[in-house]
XYZ file of C-alpha atoms in Angstrom:
498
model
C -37.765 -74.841 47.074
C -39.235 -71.363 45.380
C -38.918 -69.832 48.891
C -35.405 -71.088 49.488
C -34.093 -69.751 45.926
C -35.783 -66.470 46.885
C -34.241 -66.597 49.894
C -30.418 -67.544 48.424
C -31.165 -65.006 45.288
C -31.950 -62.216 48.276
C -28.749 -63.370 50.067
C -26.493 -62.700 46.523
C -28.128 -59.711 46.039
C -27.276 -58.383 49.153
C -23.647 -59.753 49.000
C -23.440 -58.335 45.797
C -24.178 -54.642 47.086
C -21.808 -54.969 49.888
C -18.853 -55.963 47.253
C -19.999 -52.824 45.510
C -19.853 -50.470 48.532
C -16.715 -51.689 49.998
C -15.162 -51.589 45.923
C -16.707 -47.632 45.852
C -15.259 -46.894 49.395
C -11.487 -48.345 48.180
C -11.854 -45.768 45.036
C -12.659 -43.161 47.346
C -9.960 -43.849 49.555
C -7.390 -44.525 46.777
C -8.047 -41.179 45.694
C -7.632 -38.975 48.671
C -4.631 -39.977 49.151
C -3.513 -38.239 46.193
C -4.452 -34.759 45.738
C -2.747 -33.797 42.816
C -5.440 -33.385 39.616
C -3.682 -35.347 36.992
C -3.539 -38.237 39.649
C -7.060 -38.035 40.914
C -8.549 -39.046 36.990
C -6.665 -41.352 36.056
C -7.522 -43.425 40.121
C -10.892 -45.025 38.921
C -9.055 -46.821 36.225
C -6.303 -48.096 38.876
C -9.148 -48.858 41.363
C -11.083 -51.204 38.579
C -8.188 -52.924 37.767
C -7.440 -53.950 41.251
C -10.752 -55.332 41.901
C -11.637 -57.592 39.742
C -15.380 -58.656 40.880
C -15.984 -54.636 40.961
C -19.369 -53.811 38.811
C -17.581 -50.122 38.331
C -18.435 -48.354 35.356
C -15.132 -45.955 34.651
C -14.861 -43.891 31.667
C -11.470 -42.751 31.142
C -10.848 -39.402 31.771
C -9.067 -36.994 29.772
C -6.382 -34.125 31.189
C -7.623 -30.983 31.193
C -5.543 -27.947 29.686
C -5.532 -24.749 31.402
C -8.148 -22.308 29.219
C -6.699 -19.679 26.644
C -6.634 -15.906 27.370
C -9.002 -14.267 26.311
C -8.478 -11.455 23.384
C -9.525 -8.895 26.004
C -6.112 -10.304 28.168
C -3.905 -10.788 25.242
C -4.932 -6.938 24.554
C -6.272 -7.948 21.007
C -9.450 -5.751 21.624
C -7.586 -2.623 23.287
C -8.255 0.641 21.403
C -5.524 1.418 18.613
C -5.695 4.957 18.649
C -7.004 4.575 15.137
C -10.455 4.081 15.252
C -12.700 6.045 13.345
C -13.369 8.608 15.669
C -10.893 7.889 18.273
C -9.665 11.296 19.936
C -6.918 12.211 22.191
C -8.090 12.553 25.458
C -7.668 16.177 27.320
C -4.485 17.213 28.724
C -4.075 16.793 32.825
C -2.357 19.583 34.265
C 0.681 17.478 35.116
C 0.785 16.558 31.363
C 0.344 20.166 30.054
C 3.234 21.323 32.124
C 5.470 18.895 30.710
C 4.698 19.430 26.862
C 4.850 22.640 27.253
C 8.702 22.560 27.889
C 8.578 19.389 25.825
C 7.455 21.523 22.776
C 8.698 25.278 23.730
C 9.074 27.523 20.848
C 12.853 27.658 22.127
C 13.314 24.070 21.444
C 14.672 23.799 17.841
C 12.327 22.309 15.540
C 14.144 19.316 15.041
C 14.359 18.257 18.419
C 10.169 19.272 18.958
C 9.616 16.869 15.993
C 11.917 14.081 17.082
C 9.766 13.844 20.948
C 6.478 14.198 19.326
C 7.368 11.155 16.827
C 8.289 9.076 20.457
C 5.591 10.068 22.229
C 2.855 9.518 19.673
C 4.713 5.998 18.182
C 3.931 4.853 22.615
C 0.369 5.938 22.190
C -1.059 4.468 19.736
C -0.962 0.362 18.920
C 0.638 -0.170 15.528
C -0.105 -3.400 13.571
C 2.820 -4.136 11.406
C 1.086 -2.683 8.303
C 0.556 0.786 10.324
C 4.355 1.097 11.434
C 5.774 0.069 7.743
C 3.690 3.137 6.486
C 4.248 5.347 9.266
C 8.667 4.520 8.784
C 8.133 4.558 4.629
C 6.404 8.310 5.550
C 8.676 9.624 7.883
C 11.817 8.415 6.299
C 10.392 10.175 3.169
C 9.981 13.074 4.935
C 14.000 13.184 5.866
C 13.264 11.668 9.305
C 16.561 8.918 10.127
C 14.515 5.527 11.826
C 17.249 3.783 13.818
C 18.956 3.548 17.499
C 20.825 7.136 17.913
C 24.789 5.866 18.494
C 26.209 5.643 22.204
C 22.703 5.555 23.847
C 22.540 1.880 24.625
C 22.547 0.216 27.923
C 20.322 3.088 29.948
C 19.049 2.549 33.047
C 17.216 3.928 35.906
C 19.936 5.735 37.857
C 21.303 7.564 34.034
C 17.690 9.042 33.532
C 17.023 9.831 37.390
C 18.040 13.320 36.822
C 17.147 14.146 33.493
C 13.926 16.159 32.248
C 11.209 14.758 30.120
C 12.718 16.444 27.268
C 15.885 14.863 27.645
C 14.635 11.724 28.204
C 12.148 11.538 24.847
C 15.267 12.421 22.983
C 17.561 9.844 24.130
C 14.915 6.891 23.891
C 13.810 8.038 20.287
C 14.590 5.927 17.408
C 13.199 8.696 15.113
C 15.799 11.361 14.626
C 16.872 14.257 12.634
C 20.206 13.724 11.551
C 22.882 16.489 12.660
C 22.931 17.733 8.876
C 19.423 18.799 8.901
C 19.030 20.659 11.985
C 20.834 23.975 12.732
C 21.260 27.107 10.822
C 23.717 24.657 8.462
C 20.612 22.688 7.069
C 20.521 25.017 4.405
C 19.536 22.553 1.558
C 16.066 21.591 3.819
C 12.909 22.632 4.294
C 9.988 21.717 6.749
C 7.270 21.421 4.132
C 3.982 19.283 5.361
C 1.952 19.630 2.433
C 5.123 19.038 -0.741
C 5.760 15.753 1.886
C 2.511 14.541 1.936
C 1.816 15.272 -2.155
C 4.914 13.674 -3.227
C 4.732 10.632 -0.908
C 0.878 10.178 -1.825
C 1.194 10.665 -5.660
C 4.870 8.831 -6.319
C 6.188 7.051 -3.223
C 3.026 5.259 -1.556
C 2.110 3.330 -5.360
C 5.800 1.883 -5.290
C 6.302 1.192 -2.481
C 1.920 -0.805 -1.315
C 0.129 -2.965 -3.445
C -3.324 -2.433 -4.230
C -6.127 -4.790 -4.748
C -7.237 -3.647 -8.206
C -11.118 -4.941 -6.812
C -11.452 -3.051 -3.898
C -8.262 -0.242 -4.343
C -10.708 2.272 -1.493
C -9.930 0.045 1.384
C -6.238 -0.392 1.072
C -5.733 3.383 0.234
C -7.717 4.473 3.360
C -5.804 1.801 5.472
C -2.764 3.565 4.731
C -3.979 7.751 4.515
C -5.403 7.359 8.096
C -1.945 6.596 9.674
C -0.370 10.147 8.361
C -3.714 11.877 8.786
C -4.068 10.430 12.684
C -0.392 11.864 13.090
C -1.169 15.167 11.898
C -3.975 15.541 14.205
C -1.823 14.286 16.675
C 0.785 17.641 15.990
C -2.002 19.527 16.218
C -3.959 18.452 19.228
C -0.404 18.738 20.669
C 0.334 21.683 19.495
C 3.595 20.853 19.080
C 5.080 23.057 15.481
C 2.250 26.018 15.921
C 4.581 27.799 13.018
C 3.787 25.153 10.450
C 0.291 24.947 11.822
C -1.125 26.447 8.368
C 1.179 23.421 6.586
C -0.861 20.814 8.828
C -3.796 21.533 7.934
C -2.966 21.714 3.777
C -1.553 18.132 4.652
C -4.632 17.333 5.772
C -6.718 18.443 2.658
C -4.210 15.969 0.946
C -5.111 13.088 2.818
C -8.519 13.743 2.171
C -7.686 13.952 -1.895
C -5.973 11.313 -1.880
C -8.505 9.078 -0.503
C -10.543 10.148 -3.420
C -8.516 10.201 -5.950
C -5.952 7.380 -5.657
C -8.366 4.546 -5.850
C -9.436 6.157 -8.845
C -5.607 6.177 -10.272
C -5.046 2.609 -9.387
C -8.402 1.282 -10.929
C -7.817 3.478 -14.147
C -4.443 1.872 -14.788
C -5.608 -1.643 -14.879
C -8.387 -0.439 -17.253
C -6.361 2.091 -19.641
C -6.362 1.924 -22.696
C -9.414 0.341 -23.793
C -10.798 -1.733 -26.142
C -10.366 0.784 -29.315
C -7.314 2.136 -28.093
C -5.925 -1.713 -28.232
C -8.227 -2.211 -31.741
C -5.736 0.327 -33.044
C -2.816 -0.976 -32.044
C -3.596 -4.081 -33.198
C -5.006 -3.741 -36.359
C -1.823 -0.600 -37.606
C 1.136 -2.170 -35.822
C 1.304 -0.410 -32.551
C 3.251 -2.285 -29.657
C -0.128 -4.568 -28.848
C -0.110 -5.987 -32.069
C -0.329 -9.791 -31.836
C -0.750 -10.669 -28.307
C -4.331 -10.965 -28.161
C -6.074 -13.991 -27.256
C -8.865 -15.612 -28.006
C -10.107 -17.447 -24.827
C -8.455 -15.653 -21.917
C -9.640 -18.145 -18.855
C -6.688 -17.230 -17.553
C -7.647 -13.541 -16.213
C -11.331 -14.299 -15.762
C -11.962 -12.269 -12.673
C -9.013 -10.027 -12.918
C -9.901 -6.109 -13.500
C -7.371 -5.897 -16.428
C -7.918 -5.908 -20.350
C -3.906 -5.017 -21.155
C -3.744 -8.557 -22.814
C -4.057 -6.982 -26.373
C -7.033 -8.158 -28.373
C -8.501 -10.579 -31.173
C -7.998 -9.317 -34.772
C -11.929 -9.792 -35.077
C -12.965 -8.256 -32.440
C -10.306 -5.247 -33.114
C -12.482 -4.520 -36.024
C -15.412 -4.967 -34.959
C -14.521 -2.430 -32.102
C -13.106 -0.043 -34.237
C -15.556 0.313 -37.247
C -18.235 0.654 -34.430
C -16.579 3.556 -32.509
C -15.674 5.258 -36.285
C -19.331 5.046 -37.403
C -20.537 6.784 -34.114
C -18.107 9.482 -33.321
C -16.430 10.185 -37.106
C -16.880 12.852 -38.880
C -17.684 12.744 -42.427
C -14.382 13.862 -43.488
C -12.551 11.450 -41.190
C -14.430 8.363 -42.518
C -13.640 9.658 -45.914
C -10.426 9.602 -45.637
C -10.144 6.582 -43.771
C -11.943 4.601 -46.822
C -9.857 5.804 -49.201
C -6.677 5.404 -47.669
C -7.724 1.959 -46.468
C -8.537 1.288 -49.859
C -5.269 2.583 -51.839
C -2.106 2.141 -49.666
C -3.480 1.606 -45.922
C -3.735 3.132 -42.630
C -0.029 4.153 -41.502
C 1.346 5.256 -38.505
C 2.817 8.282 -39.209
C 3.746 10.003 -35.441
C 4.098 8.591 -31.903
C 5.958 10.417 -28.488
C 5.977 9.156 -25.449
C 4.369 12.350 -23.338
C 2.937 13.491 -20.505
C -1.482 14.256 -20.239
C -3.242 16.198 -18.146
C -6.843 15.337 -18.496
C -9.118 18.361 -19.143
C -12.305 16.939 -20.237
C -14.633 13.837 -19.892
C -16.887 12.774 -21.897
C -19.375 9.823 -21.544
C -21.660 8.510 -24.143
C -25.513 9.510 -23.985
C -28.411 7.731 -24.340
C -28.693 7.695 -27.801
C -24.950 5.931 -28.587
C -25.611 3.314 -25.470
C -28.824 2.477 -26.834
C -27.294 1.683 -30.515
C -24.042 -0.086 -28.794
C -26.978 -2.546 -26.524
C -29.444 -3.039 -29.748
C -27.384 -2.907 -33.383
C -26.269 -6.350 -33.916
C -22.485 -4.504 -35.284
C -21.956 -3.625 -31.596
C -22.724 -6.809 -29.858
C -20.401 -7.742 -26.547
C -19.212 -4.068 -26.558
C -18.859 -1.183 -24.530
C -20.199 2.104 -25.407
C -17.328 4.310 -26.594
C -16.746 7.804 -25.137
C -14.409 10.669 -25.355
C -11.291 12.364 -22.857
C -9.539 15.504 -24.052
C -6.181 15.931 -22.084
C -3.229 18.536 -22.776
C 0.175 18.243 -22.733
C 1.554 17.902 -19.121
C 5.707 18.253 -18.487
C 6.327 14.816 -16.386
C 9.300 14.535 -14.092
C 8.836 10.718 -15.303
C 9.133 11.691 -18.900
C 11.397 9.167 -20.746
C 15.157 10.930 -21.258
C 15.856 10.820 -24.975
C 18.940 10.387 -26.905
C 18.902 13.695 -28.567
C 21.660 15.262 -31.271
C 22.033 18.917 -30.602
C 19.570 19.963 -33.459
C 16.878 17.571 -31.713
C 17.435 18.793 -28.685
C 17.146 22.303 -29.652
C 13.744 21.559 -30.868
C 12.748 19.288 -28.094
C 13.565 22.912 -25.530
C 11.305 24.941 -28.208
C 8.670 22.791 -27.971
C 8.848 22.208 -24.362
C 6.580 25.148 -22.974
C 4.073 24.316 -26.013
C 0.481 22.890 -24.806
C -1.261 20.845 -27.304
C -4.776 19.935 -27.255
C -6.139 16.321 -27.379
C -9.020 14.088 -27.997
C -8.759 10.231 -27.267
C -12.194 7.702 -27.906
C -12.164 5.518 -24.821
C -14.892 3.155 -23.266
C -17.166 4.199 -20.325
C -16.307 1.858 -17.846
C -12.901 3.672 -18.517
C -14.424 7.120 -18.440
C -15.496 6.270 -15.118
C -11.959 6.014 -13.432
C -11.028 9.336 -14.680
C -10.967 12.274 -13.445
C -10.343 15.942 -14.688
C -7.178 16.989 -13.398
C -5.461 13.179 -13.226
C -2.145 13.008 -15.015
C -0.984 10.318 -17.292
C 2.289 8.842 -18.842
C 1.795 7.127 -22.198
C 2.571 6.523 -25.827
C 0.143 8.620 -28.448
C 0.387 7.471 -31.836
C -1.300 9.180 -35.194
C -2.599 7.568 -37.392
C -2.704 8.780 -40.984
C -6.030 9.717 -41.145
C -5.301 11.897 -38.377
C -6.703 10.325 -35.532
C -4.794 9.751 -31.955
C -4.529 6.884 -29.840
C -3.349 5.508 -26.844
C -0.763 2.934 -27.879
C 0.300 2.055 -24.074
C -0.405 3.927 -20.727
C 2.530 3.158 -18.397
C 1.903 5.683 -15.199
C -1.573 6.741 -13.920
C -1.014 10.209 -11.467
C -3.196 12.295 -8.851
C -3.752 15.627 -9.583
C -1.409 16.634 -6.696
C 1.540 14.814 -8.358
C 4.505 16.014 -7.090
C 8.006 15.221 -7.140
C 10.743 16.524 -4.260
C 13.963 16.224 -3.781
C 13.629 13.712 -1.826
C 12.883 11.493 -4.478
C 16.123 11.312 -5.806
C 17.473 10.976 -2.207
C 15.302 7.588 -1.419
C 17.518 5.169 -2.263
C 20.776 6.778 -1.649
C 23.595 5.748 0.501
C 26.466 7.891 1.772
C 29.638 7.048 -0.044
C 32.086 5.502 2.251
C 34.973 7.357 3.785
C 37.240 4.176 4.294
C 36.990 0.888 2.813
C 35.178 -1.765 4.664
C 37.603 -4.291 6.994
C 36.802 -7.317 4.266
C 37.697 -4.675 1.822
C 41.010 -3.820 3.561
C 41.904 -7.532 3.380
C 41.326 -7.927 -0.031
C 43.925 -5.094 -1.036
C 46.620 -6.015 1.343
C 46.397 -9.646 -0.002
C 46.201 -8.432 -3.552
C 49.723 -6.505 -2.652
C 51.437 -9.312 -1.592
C 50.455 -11.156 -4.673
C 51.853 -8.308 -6.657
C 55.218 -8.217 -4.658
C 55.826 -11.688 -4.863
C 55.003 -12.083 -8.487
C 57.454 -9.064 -9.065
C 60.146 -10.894 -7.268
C 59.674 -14.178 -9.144
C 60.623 -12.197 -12.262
């Protein structure tokens, strides 16, 4: 019986193997008969089901999706033209020949100008960012962005027989307008350096935001694309008259990389701690608005949220006892003591800082170790003189005022302002500033509000005024048109009714 089970068990086995080979060989030949990919994966499954003593494992299998590009192929790691030492490769001989009537000395300097902006714009690989500061620039500059009129719909055989020149013109979509080119265009100037001072120093802080954290990074994001055009004129050599210009422009890029971080950072910082003490404790503008648990701009590089009436105080009695005089504490006892500290003066003015001051070792010592000066910073001192702003607040003036206001204009005064270290540290000799000084009656100063933070270079052009502005129109506009004639019938008919 054991040998005949064997035997029968054997038998199954073997049957069982045979149903397996001859279910494997219908899956194979199910699926040649298809040789489309989708179809092949999904045959196993079709194969089980229509076999149903089959001992075939099938997963199912899943369609596959073509693979992405890589960044290499979408172009994501081609060269900008703005790396940090990226440089114009050298001139071929064919390309030498054709600048050099591209940017001939008999070519006006408008038209020069207009092909280098459409040649350089084509070599280099502008991130959104790059272009909105490169347009903001050159429309500054007096440079029209915009498709030139009757130059659409160009093709092959309307360029076949025109020179490079020509052809760099007509594509351009950076042009000088008509009014600024020609021995007309006597309100203009080609002026590199004024440009680049007044768009640093007034436009560019309008127009970008800054992280008040990291202020460097953004600033150098946006100096690099005027600075990498400049080289570009140069290596180019396509205005050699204004080569001098350039190179001044230059210089100003480099300044402002310094110095305009420094502006932005020193804004959100201005006034200070004792500055705000002394508005809030004599009824400046700050008066009231401090708070006493400010979660709310943890982590923000800002203290122009006014300040505690204790800790006003605290910060000001501190700063008095280590940088009064004598005489000034004097006075400010007894006055304090009879009618109170007034203010008796404040102008809204214009400071160039001449002097910085920082507290030695000696004052930061007491302000870490005397109990009085616990949680506060060490108090310093910035002299500044009187500096004409073009930003300067117009004032309602009777003729007698105004007479005065025009004698005093060419005066300089001298001043001296206590402000914190971490304050001092923002500033630089030279930077300009915008703010209300208020005197106290003990005669000392303070800054009451800082509204405008400058670069030394601060300049302001024409072109200022000119930003904004929009040629008045000749005729009304069609809707415009519309409007009148319907308002005339409405007249004429009500005339008739009466």
């Amino acid at each position: 019986m054991e040998l005949e089970e064997s035997k029968n068990n054997g038998a199954i086995d073997q049957e069982s193997q045979a149903q397996q080979n001859n279910d494997e060989d219908m899956v194979d030949r199910h699926s040649s008969k298809d040789g489309d990919e989708d179809k092949e994966n999904i045959s196993l499954d079709q194969a089980a089901e229509s076999v149903p003593s089959a001992n075939v494992a099938v997963g199912s299998a899943k369609k596959k999706r073509g693979n992405k590009k890589s960044k290499s192929k979408r172009g994501l790691t081609a060269p900008t033209g703005f790396e940090e030492f990226y440089v114009d490769a050298p001139l071929t001989a064919h390309e030498y020949e054709m600048e050099k009537g591209i940017y001939d000395l008999s070519n006006s300097f408008a038209q020069r100008i207009e092909c280098a902006i459409q040649r350089y714009a084509a070599k280099r690989n502008m991130d959104s960012e790059r272009k909105n500061v490169f347009d903001k620039y050159l429309a500054y500059g007096g440079i029209e962005c915009g498709p030139k009129q009757f130059s659409g719909g160009l093709n092959a055989a309307d360029l076949s027989d025109k020179s490079a020149t020509d052809i760099a013109l007509i594509k351009a979509i950076h042009f000088v307008a008509i009014d600024k080119d020609g021995d007309d265009a006597t309100n203009y100037t080609v002026d590199f350096e004024g440009c680049a001072k007044s768009f640093f120093s007034t436009r560019m802080p309008l127009l970008f935001t800054f992280s008040s954290l990291n202020p460097e990074k953004d600033v150098k994001s946006r100096t690099l694309v005027i600075r990498n055009f400049l080289n570009y004129l140069l290596h180019h050599d396509v205005c050699p008259e204004y080569m001098d210009q350039i190179h001044a422009a230059r210089r100003v890029c480099d300044l402002a990389d310094k110095e305009l971080p420094m502006t932005i950072s020193a804004k959100f910082r201005l006034p200070g701690d004792f500055n705000l003490s002394c508005s809030e404790l004599f009824g400046g503008s700050l008066q009231g608005i401090g708070t006493e648990n400010p979660e709310w701009v943890a982590g923000i590089d800002t203290i122009g949220v006014g300040i505690s009436p204790e800790k006003a105080r605290q910060a000001f009695k501190v700063a008095l006892a280590v940088h009064g005089s004598d005489e000034l504490s004097r006075r400010y006892r007894e006055q304090n003591a009879a009618e109170g500290v007034k203010i008796i003066s404040d102008q809204d003015i214009g400071l160039e800082i001449t002097g910085i001051m920082p507290t030695d070792d000696m004052i930061r010592h007491f302000y870490k170790s005397h109990p009085a000066a616990k949680g506060l910073e060490p108090v310093g001192k910035l002299r500044a003189k009187t500096w004409h702003s073009a930003y300067s607040p117009i004032l309602d003036l009777t003729e007698e005022e105004a007479l005065v206001a025009s004698q005093k204009a060419n005066l300089v005064e001298e001043y001296e302002f206590w402000v914190e270290d971490h304050v001092l540290e923002k500033c630089f000799v030279g930077m300009k500033l915008s703010a209300t000084v208020r005197e106290l009656s003990f005669d000392l100063k303070f800054f009451d509000s800082v509204f405008g933070v400058w670069c030394s270079f601060f300049t302001v052009l024409p072109n200022e005024a000119m930003a904004e502005w929009r040629k008045v129109e000749d005729e009304p506009l069609p809707m415009r048109k519309v409007e009148s004639a319907l308002k005339e019938i409405v007249d004429n008919e009500s005339e008739e009714e009466q």
